[in-house]
PDB file of C-alpha atoms in Angstrom:
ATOM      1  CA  UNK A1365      96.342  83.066 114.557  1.00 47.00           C
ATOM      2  CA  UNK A1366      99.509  84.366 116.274  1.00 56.00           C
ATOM      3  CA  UNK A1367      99.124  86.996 118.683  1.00 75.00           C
ATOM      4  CA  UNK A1368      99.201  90.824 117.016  1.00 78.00           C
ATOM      5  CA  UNK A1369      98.640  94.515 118.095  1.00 80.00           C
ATOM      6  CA  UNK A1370      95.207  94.006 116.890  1.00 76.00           C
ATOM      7  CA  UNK A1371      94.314  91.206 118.548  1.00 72.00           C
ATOM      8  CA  UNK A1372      96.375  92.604 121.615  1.00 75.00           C
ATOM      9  CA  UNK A1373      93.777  95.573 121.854  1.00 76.00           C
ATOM     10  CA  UNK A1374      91.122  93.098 121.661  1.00 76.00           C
ATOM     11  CA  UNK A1375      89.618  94.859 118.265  1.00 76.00           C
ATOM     12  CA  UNK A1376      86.527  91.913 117.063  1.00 77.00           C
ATOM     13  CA  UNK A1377      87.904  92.456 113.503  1.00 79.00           C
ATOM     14  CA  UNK A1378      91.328  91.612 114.211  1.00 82.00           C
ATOM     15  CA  UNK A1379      91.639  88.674 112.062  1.00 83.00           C
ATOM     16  CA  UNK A1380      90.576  90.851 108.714  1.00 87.00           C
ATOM     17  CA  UNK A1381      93.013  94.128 109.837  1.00 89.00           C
ATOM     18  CA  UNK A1382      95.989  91.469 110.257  1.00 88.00           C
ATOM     19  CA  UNK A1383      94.898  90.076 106.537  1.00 89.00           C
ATOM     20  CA  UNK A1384      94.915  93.406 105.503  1.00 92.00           C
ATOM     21  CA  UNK A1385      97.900  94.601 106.367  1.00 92.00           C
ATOM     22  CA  UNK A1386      99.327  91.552 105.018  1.00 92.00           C
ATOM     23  CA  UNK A1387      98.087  92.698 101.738  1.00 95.00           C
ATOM     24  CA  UNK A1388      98.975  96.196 102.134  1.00 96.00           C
ATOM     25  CA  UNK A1389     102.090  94.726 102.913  1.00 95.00           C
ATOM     26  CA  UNK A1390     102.335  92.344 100.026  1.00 96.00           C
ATOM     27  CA  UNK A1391     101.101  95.170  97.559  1.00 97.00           C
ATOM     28  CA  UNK A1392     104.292  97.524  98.500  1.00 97.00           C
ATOM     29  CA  UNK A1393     106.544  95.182  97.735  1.00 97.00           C
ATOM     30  CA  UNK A1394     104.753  94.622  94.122  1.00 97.00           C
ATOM     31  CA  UNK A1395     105.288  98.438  93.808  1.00 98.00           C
ATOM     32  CA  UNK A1396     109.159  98.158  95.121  1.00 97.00           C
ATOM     33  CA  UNK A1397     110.585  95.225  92.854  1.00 97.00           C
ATOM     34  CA  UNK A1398     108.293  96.649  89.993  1.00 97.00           C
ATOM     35  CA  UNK A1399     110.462 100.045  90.744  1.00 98.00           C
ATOM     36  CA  UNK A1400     106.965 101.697  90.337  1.00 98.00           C
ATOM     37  CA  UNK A1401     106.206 105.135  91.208  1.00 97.00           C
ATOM     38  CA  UNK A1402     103.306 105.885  92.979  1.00 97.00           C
ATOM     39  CA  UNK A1403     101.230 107.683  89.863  1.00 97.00           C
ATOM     40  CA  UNK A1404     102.302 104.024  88.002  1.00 98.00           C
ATOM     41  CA  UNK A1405     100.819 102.075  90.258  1.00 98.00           C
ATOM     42  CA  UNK A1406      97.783 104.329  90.688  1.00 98.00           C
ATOM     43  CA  UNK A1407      97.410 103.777  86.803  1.00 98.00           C
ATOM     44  CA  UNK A1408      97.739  99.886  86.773  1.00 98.00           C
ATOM     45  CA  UNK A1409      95.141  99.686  89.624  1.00 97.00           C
ATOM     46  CA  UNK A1410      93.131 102.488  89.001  1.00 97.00           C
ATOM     47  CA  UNK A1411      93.543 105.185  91.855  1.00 97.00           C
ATOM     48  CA  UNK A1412      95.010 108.744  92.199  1.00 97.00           C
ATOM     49  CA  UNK A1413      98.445 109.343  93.292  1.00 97.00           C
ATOM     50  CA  UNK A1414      96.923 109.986  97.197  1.00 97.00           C
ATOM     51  CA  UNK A1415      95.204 107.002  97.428  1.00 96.00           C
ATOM     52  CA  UNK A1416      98.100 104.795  96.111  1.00 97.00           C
ATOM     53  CA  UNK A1417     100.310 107.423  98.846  1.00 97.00           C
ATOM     54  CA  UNK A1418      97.682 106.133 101.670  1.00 97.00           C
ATOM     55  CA  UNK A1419      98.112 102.481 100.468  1.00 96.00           C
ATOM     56  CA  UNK A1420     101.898 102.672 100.437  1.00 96.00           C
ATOM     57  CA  UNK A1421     101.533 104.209 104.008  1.00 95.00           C
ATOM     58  CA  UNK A1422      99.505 100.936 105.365  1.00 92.00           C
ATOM     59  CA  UNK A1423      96.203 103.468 105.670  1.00 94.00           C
ATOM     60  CA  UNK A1424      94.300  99.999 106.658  1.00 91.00           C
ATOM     61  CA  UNK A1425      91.206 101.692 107.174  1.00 90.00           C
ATOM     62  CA  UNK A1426      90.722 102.716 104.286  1.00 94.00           C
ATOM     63  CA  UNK A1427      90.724  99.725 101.841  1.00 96.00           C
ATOM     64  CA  UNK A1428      88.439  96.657 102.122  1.00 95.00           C
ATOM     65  CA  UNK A1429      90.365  93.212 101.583  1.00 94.00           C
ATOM     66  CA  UNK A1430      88.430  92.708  98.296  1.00 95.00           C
ATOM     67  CA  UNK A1431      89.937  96.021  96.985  1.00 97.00           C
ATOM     68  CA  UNK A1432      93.567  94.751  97.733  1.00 96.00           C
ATOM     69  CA  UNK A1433      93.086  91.805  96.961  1.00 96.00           C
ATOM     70  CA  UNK A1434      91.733  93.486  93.182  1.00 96.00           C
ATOM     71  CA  UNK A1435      94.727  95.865  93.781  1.00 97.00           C
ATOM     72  CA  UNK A1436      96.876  93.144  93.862  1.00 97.00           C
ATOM     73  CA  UNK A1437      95.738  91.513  90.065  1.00 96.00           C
ATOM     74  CA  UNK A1438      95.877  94.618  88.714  1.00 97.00           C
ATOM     75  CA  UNK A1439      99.811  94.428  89.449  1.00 98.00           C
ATOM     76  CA  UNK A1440     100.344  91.208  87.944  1.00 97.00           C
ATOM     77  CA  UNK A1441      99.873  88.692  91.001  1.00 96.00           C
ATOM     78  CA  UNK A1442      97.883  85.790  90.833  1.00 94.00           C
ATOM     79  CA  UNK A1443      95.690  85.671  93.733  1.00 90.00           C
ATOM     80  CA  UNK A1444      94.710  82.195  95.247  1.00 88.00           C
ATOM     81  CA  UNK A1445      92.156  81.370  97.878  1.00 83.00           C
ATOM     82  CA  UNK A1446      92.292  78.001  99.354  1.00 83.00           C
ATOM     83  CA  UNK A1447      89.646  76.755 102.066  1.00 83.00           C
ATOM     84  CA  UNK A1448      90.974  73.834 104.243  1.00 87.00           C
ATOM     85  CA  UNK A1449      89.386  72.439 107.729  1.00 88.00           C
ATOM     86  CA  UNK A1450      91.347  74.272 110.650  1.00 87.00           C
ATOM     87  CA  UNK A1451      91.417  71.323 113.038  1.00 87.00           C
ATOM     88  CA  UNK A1452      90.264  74.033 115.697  1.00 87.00           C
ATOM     89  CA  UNK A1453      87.261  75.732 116.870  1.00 86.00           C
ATOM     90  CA  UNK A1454      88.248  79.695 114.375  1.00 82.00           C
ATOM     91  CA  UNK A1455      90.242  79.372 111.625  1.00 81.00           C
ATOM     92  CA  UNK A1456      92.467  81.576 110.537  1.00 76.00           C
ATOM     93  CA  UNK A1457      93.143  84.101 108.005  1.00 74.00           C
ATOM     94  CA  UNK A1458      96.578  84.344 106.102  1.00 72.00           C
ATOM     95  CA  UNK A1459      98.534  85.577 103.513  1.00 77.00           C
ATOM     96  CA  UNK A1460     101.272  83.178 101.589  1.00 77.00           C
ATOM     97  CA  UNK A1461     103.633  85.205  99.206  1.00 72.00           C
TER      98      UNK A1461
END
């Protein structure tokens, strides 16, 4: 996987907070091109107006990759996960939009 702030500070879960933020990423544009506001997509993917603001504001922390990844069905988006032999010692984790 490509070098990032997280793996810069040398965080173990660095892989899964890139991933995430991929998402996070992923999921604000949903809410942009969908013209959305946040209490509409709090509604579609059942949160409150705060959590969709935390979201929206890359709050990685806060979500689990299975929640975004839920987050991001609940918009519309299929969600596909495909398993293939790295050709390396780690695989990696990524996002393809």
């Amino acid at each position: 996987m490509a070098e990032s702030a997280f793996h810069a500070l040398g965080l173990p879960d660095a892989d899964d907070l890139v991933l995430r933020a991929q998402l996070l990423r992923r999921i604000a544009d949903v809410v942009r091109e969908q013209d959305l506001t946040q209490a509409q997509a709090g509604a579609l993917i059942g949160m409150d107006q705060p959590r969709v603001s935390a979201l929206l504001n890359g709050k990685i922390t806060k979500f689990s990759t299975d929640r975004l990844l839920r987050a991001l069905s609940d918009l519309g988006q299929d969600v596909e996960l495909r398993i293939t032999p790295a050709g390396r010692p780690k695989g990696r984790l990524h996002v393809a939009a």
